Amino acid sequence: MAKRIIISKGTELVRVPADCLMYVSSDGNYSNLVTSDGRSRIVTFQLGQIEDVINDQLGDDGMIFLRLGRSLIINTEYIYLVDVAKQLLILSDFHGSFHELSASKEVLAKLKAYIESIERTKND
């Protein structure tokens, strides 16, 4: 069974299979969880708190999630396109879920280099 991320605060509990969470975006004191089925859920956690929840609950499996700057955590398994020049990041599950996100050129250049290094390591 897939590991789940559980976010509980007050009277609300959100439970998401980790492999279905595509990204989390920041909105002030709130975070928006976006899943591969196209659902979106606002939770009263800041992005740093979500990052802590992922690390605490998933351990090493949480390494598929990567924080990009101040406003975004992505599931690297869904990366389809990184276009540094256009400041564009596209996440897709290739089954209908497609999200265009923007990030700084610096962050995207680092992401591109990181992914290339991981792929080289896999092929060695």
Tab-separated table of N, CA and C in Angstrom:
chain	number	residue	atom	x	y	z
A	1	MET	N	0.845	-1.186	0.000
A	1	MET	CA	0.000	0.000	0.000
A	1	MET	C	0.886	1.244	0.000
A	2	ALA	N	0.458	2.256	-0.737
A	2	ALA	CA	1.216	3.494	-0.861
A	2	ALA	C	1.250	4.244	0.470
A	3	LYS	N	2.376	4.895	0.704
A	3	LYS	CA	2.472	5.738	1.892
A	3	LYS	C	1.596	6.962	1.700
A	4	ARG	N	1.084	7.466	2.811
A	4	ARG	CA	0.181	8.608	2.768
A	4	ARG	C	0.754	9.771	3.573
A	5	ILE	N	0.385	10.956	3.124
A	5	ILE	CA	0.706	12.177	3.855
A	5	ILE	C	-0.582	12.581	4.556
A	6	ILE	N	-0.483	12.764	5.875
A	6	ILE	CA	-1.660	13.122	6.659
A	6	ILE	C	-1.428	14.492	7.275
A	7	ILE	N	-2.343	15.403	6.975
A	7	ILE	CA	-2.283	16.761	7.502
A	7	ILE	C	-3.539	16.965	8.335
A	8	SER	N	-3.329	17.176	9.625
A	8	SER	CA	-4.457	17.307	10.538
A	8	SER	C	-4.313	18.586	11.351
A	9	LYS	N	-5.381	19.375	11.341
A	9	LYS	CA	-5.382	20.601	12.130
A	9	LYS	C	-6.825	20.946	12.471
A	10	GLY	N	-7.068	21.196	13.738
A	10	GLY	CA	-8.414	21.548	14.173
A	10	GLY	C	-9.382	20.411	13.898
A	11	THR	N	-10.434	20.694	13.189
A	11	THR	CA	-11.459	19.688	12.911
A	11	THR	C	-11.271	19.024	11.554
A	12	GLU	N	-10.165	19.316	10.871
A	12	GLU	CA	-9.972	18.808	9.512
A	12	GLU	C	-8.770	17.878	9.425
A	13	LEU	N	-8.913	16.840	8.627
A	13	LEU	CA	-7.824	15.913	8.350
A	13	LEU	C	-7.804	15.672	6.846
A	14	VAL	N	-6.641	15.830	6.244
A	14	VAL	CA	-6.460	15.551	4.820
A	14	VAL	C	-5.463	14.408	4.723
A	15	ARG	N	-5.815	13.393	3.939
A	15	ARG	CA	-4.993	12.191	3.797
A	15	ARG	C	-4.782	11.934	2.307
A	16	VAL	N	-3.532	12.048	1.850
A	16	VAL	CA	-3.213	11.957	0.424
A	16	VAL	C	-2.135	10.905	0.206
A	17	PRO	N	-2.359	9.965	-0.726
A	17	PRO	CA	-1.262	9.057	-1.077
A	17	PRO	C	-0.087	9.877	-1.614
A	18	ALA	N	1.090	9.630	-1.097
A	18	ALA	CA	2.261	10.436	-1.458
A	18	ALA	C	2.506	10.439	-2.958
A	19	ASP	N	2.300	9.308	-3.610
A	19	ASP	CA	2.579	9.258	-5.042
A	19	ASP	C	1.520	9.973	-5.881
A	20	CYS	N	0.430	10.418	-5.264
A	20	CYS	CA	-0.609	11.174	-5.970
A	20	CYS	C	-0.480	12.678	-5.768
A	21	LEU	N	0.351	13.105	-4.836
A	21	LEU	CA	0.535	14.535	-4.598
A	21	LEU	C	1.511	15.080	-5.630
A	22	MET	N	1.012	15.931	-6.527
A	22	MET	CA	1.861	16.476	-7.599
A	22	MET	C	2.686	17.656	-7.123
A	23	TYR	N	2.010	18.589	-6.426
A	23	TYR	CA	2.751	19.731	-5.905
A	23	TYR	C	1.949	20.425	-4.815
A	24	VAL	N	2.666	21.266	-4.076
A	24	VAL	CA	2.075	22.091	-3.036
A	24	VAL	C	2.552	23.509	-3.295
A	25	SER	N	1.610	24.447	-3.371
A	25	SER	CA	1.985	25.844	-3.571
A	25	SER	C	1.609	26.651	-2.339
A	26	SER	N	2.354	27.706	-2.116
A	26	SER	CA	2.154	28.559	-0.956
A	26	SER	C	1.181	29.685	-1.276
A	27	ASP	N	0.361	30.003	-0.284
A	27	ASP	CA	-0.552	31.133	-0.402
A	27	ASP	C	-0.624	31.787	0.977
A	28	GLY	N	0.408	32.558	1.307
A	28	GLY	CA	0.478	33.190	2.628
A	28	GLY	C	0.611	32.148	3.726
A	29	ASN	N	-0.324	32.151	4.677
A	29	ASN	CA	-0.318	31.183	5.767
A	29	ASN	C	-1.000	29.868	5.390
A	30	TYR	N	-1.361	29.733	4.137
A	30	TYR	CA	-2.049	28.537	3.654
A	30	TYR	C	-1.201	27.849	2.599
A	31	SER	N	-1.529	26.592	2.347
A	31	SER	CA	-0.892	25.842	1.273
A	31	SER	C	-1.972	25.154	0.464
A	32	ASN	N	-1.729	25.059	-0.819
A	32	ASN	CA	-2.658	24.429	-1.743
A	32	ASN	C	-2.070	23.100	-2.197
A	33	LEU	N	-2.723	21.999	-1.833
A	33	LEU	CA	-2.284	20.669	-2.233
A	33	LEU	C	-2.968	20.320	-3.552
A	34	VAL	N	-2.191	19.908	-4.555
A	34	VAL	CA	-2.755	19.547	-5.856
A	34	VAL	C	-2.380	18.100	-6.156
A	35	THR	N	-3.396	17.285	-6.426
A	35	THR	CA	-3.188	15.858	-6.649
A	35	THR	C	-3.328	15.500	-8.125
A	36	SER	N	-2.869	14.315	-8.469
A	36	SER	CA	-2.853	13.873	-9.865
A	36	SER	C	-4.247	13.676	-10.447
A	37	ASP	N	-5.268	13.576	-9.616
A	37	ASP	CA	-6.632	13.450	-10.139
A	37	ASP	C	-7.263	14.821	-10.402
A	38	GLY	N	-6.459	15.885	-10.255
A	38	GLY	CA	-6.933	17.228	-10.552
A	38	GLY	C	-7.548	17.956	-9.374
A	39	ARG	N	-7.599	17.311	-8.235
A	39	ARG	CA	-8.187	17.956	-7.054
A	39	ARG	C	-7.193	18.928	-6.428
A	40	SER	N	-7.745	19.919	-5.767
A	40	SER	CA	-6.951	20.929	-5.095
A	40	SER	C	-7.571	21.174	-3.731
A	41	ARG	N	-6.729	21.286	-2.713
A	41	ARG	CA	-7.237	21.475	-1.354
A	41	ARG	C	-6.367	22.485	-0.622
A	42	ILE	N	-6.994	23.521	-0.084
A	42	ILE	CA	-6.290	24.516	0.727
A	42	ILE	C	-6.244	24.012	2.169
A	43	VAL	N	-5.055	24.053	2.781
A	43	VAL	CA	-4.901	23.676	4.185
A	43	VAL	C	-4.238	24.820	4.939
A	44	THR	N	-4.504	24.892	6.226
A	44	THR	CA	-3.965	25.982	7.045
A	44	THR	C	-2.583	25.618	7.599
A	45	PHE	N	-1.699	25.258	6.710
A	45	PHE	CA	-0.299	24.981	7.029
A	45	PHE	C	0.542	25.837	6.104
A	46	GLN	N	1.634	26.377	6.623
A	46	GLN	CA	2.575	27.069	5.764
A	46	GLN	C	3.417	26.031	5.038
A	47	LEU	N	4.065	26.434	3.960
A	47	LEU	CA	4.837	25.504	3.149
A	47	LEU	C	5.927	24.793	3.953
A	48	GLY	N	6.569	25.521	4.858
A	48	GLY	CA	7.598	24.907	5.707
A	48	GLY	C	7.030	23.803	6.580
A	49	GLN	N	5.809	23.996	7.068
A	49	GLN	CA	5.146	22.969	7.872
A	49	GLN	C	4.824	21.745	7.018
A	50	ILE	N	4.395	21.967	5.787
A	50	ILE	CA	4.114	20.851	4.874
A	50	ILE	C	5.407	20.083	4.604
A	51	GLU	N	6.480	20.811	4.401
A	51	GLU	CA	7.790	20.195	4.171
A	51	GLU	C	8.175	19.310	5.356
A	52	ASP	N	7.962	19.797	6.576
A	52	ASP	CA	8.244	19.015	7.779
A	52	ASP	C	7.377	17.763	7.852
A	53	VAL	N	6.092	17.887	7.530
A	53	VAL	CA	5.174	16.747	7.544
A	53	VAL	C	5.657	15.679	6.564
A	54	ILE	N	6.034	16.091	5.372
A	54	ILE	CA	6.526	15.145	4.361
A	54	ILE	C	7.751	14.415	4.877
A	55	ASN	N	8.714	15.159	5.410
A	55	ASN	CA	9.952	14.541	5.917
A	55	ASN	C	9.681	13.611	7.085
A	56	ASP	N	8.831	14.032	8.027
A	56	ASP	CA	8.536	13.218	9.208
A	56	ASP	C	7.773	11.950	8.856
A	57	GLN	N	6.797	12.056	7.960
A	57	GLN	CA	5.926	10.924	7.678
A	57	GLN	C	6.471	9.975	6.616
A	58	LEU	N	7.275	10.477	5.691
A	58	LEU	CA	7.743	9.632	4.592
A	58	LEU	C	9.188	9.203	4.711
A	59	GLY	N	9.968	9.875	5.545
A	59	GLY	CA	11.383	9.519	5.666
A	59	GLY	C	12.087	9.614	4.323
A	60	ASP	N	12.842	8.577	3.971
A	60	ASP	CA	13.596	8.577	2.715
A	60	ASP	C	12.686	8.620	1.492
A	61	ASP	N	11.471	8.097	1.604
A	61	ASP	CA	10.532	8.138	0.476
A	61	ASP	C	10.125	9.574	0.147
A	62	GLY	N	10.316	10.478	1.090
A	62	GLY	CA	9.982	11.879	0.876
A	62	GLY	C	10.966	12.603	-0.014
A	63	MET	N	12.044	11.925	-0.392
A	63	MET	CA	13.063	12.569	-1.232
A	63	MET	C	12.559	12.856	-2.641
A	64	ILE	N	11.418	12.289	-3.032
A	64	ILE	CA	10.862	12.616	-4.349
A	64	ILE	C	10.266	14.020	-4.352
A	65	PHE	N	10.058	14.584	-3.165
A	65	PHE	CA	9.532	15.945	-3.054
A	65	PHE	C	10.686	16.917	-2.902
A	66	LEU	N	10.604	18.006	-3.644
A	66	LEU	CA	11.684	18.973	-3.661
A	66	LEU	C	11.105	20.369	-3.508
A	67	ARG	N	11.680	21.127	-2.600
A	67	ARG	CA	11.243	22.508	-2.380
A	67	ARG	C	11.917	23.396	-3.409
A	68	LEU	N	11.113	24.179	-4.117
A	68	LEU	CA	11.629	25.131	-5.096
A	68	LEU	C	11.316	26.533	-4.614
A	69	GLY	N	12.285	27.202	-4.081
A	69	GLY	CA	12.095	28.565	-3.617
A	69	GLY	C	11.134	28.656	-2.444
A	70	ARG	N	10.492	29.809	-2.323
A	70	ARG	CA	9.624	30.077	-1.183
A	70	ARG	C	8.207	29.557	-1.353
A	71	SER	N	7.813	29.251	-2.582
A	71	SER	CA	6.387	29.041	-2.790
A	71	SER	C	5.971	27.710	-3.399
A	72	LEU	N	6.889	26.750	-3.502
A	72	LEU	CA	6.531	25.533	-4.212
A	72	LEU	C	7.285	24.307	-3.701
A	73	ILE	N	6.555	23.220	-3.539
A	73	ILE	CA	7.132	21.895	-3.322
A	73	ILE	C	6.579	21.025	-4.440
A	74	ILE	N	7.464	20.330	-5.162
A	74	ILE	CA	6.991	19.497	-6.263
A	74	ILE	C	7.356	18.032	-6.031
A	75	ASN	N	6.564	17.161	-6.625
A	75	ASN	CA	6.886	15.741	-6.685
A	75	ASN	C	7.689	15.574	-7.972
A	76	THR	N	8.961	15.262	-7.851
A	76	THR	CA	9.851	15.200	-9.008
A	76	THR	C	9.466	14.098	-9.990
A	77	GLU	N	8.674	13.138	-9.558
A	77	GLU	CA	8.236	12.063	-10.448
A	77	GLU	C	7.313	12.584	-11.548
A	78	TYR	N	6.721	13.745	-11.376
A	78	TYR	CA	5.782	14.299	-12.340
A	78	TYR	C	6.394	15.335	-13.275
A	79	ILE	N	7.691	15.584	-13.162
A	79	ILE	CA	8.308	16.606	-14.005
A	79	ILE	C	8.276	16.154	-15.467
A	80	TYR	N	7.685	16.985	-16.301
A	80	TYR	CA	7.635	16.732	-17.740
A	80	TYR	C	8.569	17.690	-18.480
A	81	LEU	N	8.551	18.973	-18.102
A	81	LEU	CA	9.346	19.968	-18.795
A	81	LEU	C	9.899	20.990	-17.818
A	82	VAL	N	11.177	21.301	-18.003
A	82	VAL	CA	11.812	22.419	-17.295
A	82	VAL	C	12.367	23.328	-18.376
A	83	ASP	N	11.822	24.530	-18.484
A	83	ASP	CA	12.287	25.504	-19.468
A	83	ASP	C	12.789	26.727	-18.700
A	84	VAL	N	14.098	26.779	-18.539
A	84	VAL	CA	14.715	27.839	-17.743
A	84	VAL	C	14.466	29.205	-18.371
A	85	ALA	N	14.641	29.318	-19.682
A	85	ALA	CA	14.505	30.606	-20.365
A	85	ALA	C	13.097	31.184	-20.217
A	86	LYS	N	12.089	30.328	-20.273
A	86	LYS	CA	10.700	30.787	-20.173
A	86	LYS	C	10.170	30.767	-18.737
A	87	GLN	N	11.030	30.365	-17.796
A	87	GLN	CA	10.658	30.258	-16.383
A	87	GLN	C	9.415	29.384	-16.220
A	88	LEU	N	9.427	28.241	-16.915
A	88	LEU	CA	8.269	27.362	-16.977
A	88	LEU	C	8.614	25.961	-16.488
A	89	LEU	N	7.748	25.432	-15.654
A	89	LEU	CA	7.854	24.060	-15.176
A	89	LEU	C	6.507	23.400	-15.436
A	90	ILE	N	6.523	22.277	-16.136
A	90	ILE	CA	5.290	21.554	-16.397
A	90	ILE	C	5.350	20.204	-15.697
A	91	LEU	N	4.312	19.940	-14.909
A	91	LEU	CA	4.150	18.646	-14.252
A	91	LEU	C	3.002	17.922	-14.931
A	92	SER	N	3.191	16.635	-15.198
A	92	SER	CA	2.147	15.863	-15.873
A	92	SER	C	2.197	14.409	-15.418
A	93	ASP	N	1.015	13.785	-15.371
A	93	ASP	CA	0.964	12.346	-15.094
A	93	ASP	C	0.745	11.551	-16.376
A	94	PHE	N	0.615	12.236	-17.515
A	94	PHE	CA	0.399	11.655	-18.831
A	94	PHE	C	-0.925	10.900	-18.935
A	95	HIS	N	-1.836	11.216	-18.027
A	95	HIS	CA	-3.183	10.645	-18.060
A	95	HIS	C	-4.229	11.740	-17.929
A	96	GLY	N	-3.867	12.966	-18.236
A	96	GLY	CA	-4.831	14.055	-18.207
A	96	GLY	C	-4.534	15.155	-17.205
A	97	SER	N	-3.670	14.902	-16.231
A	97	SER	CA	-3.324	15.931	-15.262
A	97	SER	C	-2.077	16.658	-15.753
A	98	PHE	N	-2.208	17.967	-15.968
A	98	PHE	CA	-1.171	18.776	-16.592
A	98	PHE	C	-1.170	20.140	-15.920
A	99	HIS	N	-0.047	20.536	-15.340
A	99	HIS	CA	0.020	21.803	-14.604
A	99	HIS	C	1.232	22.606	-15.053
A	100	GLU	N	0.990	23.842	-15.482
A	100	GLU	CA	2.060	24.765	-15.826
A	100	GLU	C	2.320	25.664	-14.628
A	101	LEU	N	3.560	25.665	-14.161
A	101	LEU	CA	3.951	26.471	-13.002
A	101	LEU	C	5.103	27.367	-13.410
A	102	SER	N	5.252	28.454	-12.698
A	102	SER	CA	6.389	29.328	-12.976
A	102	SER	C	7.302	29.368	-11.755
A	103	ALA	N	8.571	29.541	-12.046
A	103	ALA	CA	9.582	29.652	-10.996
A	103	ALA	C	10.720	30.485	-11.562
A	104	SER	N	11.597	30.933	-10.690
A	104	SER	CA	12.703	31.777	-11.137
A	104	SER	C	13.677	30.984	-12.010
A	105	LYS	N	14.393	31.711	-12.850
A	105	LYS	CA	15.386	31.062	-13.714
A	105	LYS	C	16.438	30.341	-12.883
A	106	GLU	N	16.843	30.956	-11.779
A	106	GLU	CA	17.859	30.362	-10.917
A	106	GLU	C	17.381	29.022	-10.347
A	107	VAL	N	16.169	28.992	-9.839
A	107	VAL	CA	15.612	27.769	-9.257
A	107	VAL	C	15.470	26.687	-10.321
A	108	LEU	N	14.981	27.076	-11.499
A	108	LEU	CA	14.787	26.086	-12.564
A	108	LEU	C	16.120	25.571	-13.112
A	109	ALA	N	17.130	26.421	-13.168
A	109	ALA	CA	18.455	25.976	-13.619
A	109	ALA	C	19.011	24.938	-12.645
A	110	LYS	N	18.835	25.178	-11.351
A	110	LYS	CA	19.287	24.213	-10.344
A	110	LYS	C	18.498	22.916	-10.445
A	111	LEU	N	17.193	23.024	-10.663
A	111	LEU	CA	16.353	21.831	-10.809
A	111	LEU	C	16.787	21.013	-12.014
A	112	LYS	N	17.021	21.674	-13.125
A	112	LYS	CA	17.447	20.995	-14.349
A	112	LYS	C	18.763	20.257	-14.115
A	113	ALA	N	19.730	20.920	-13.503
A	113	ALA	CA	21.026	20.302	-13.211
A	113	ALA	C	20.867	19.114	-12.268
A	114	TYR	N	20.006	19.266	-11.261
A	114	TYR	CA	19.748	18.193	-10.295
A	114	TYR	C	19.178	16.962	-11.003
A	115	ILE	N	18.204	17.167	-11.861
A	115	ILE	CA	17.566	16.044	-12.565
A	115	ILE	C	18.558	15.374	-13.505
A	116	GLU	N	19.347	16.184	-14.192
A	116	GLU	CA	20.353	15.612	-15.091
A	116	GLU	C	21.364	14.770	-14.320
A	117	SER	N	21.768	15.229	-13.140
A	117	SER	CA	22.741	14.462	-12.351
A	117	SER	C	22.141	13.152	-11.842
A	118	ILE	N	20.869	13.180	-11.462
A	118	ILE	CA	20.202	11.949	-11.011
A	118	ILE	C	20.099	10.955	-12.160
A	119	GLU	N	19.724	11.433	-13.326
A	119	GLU	CA	19.584	10.540	-14.485
A	119	GLU	C	20.932	9.953	-14.890
A	120	ARG	N	22.000	10.764	-14.822
A	120	ARG	CA	23.340	10.247	-15.125
A	120	ARG	C	23.716	9.155	-14.125
A	121	THR	N	23.403	9.366	-12.845
A	121	THR	CA	23.732	8.391	-11.814
A	121	THR	C	22.985	7.081	-12.053
A	122	LYS	N	21.737	7.168	-12.466
A	122	LYS	CA	20.937	5.969	-12.751
A	122	LYS	C	21.523	5.181	-13.914
A	123	ASN	N	22.073	5.897	-14.894
A	123	ASN	CA	22.592	5.243	-16.097
A	123	ASN	C	24.017	4.724	-15.949
A	124	ASP	N	24.689	5.078	-14.874
A	124	ASP	CA	26.078	4.602	-14.653
A	124	ASP	C	26.119	3.242	-14.030
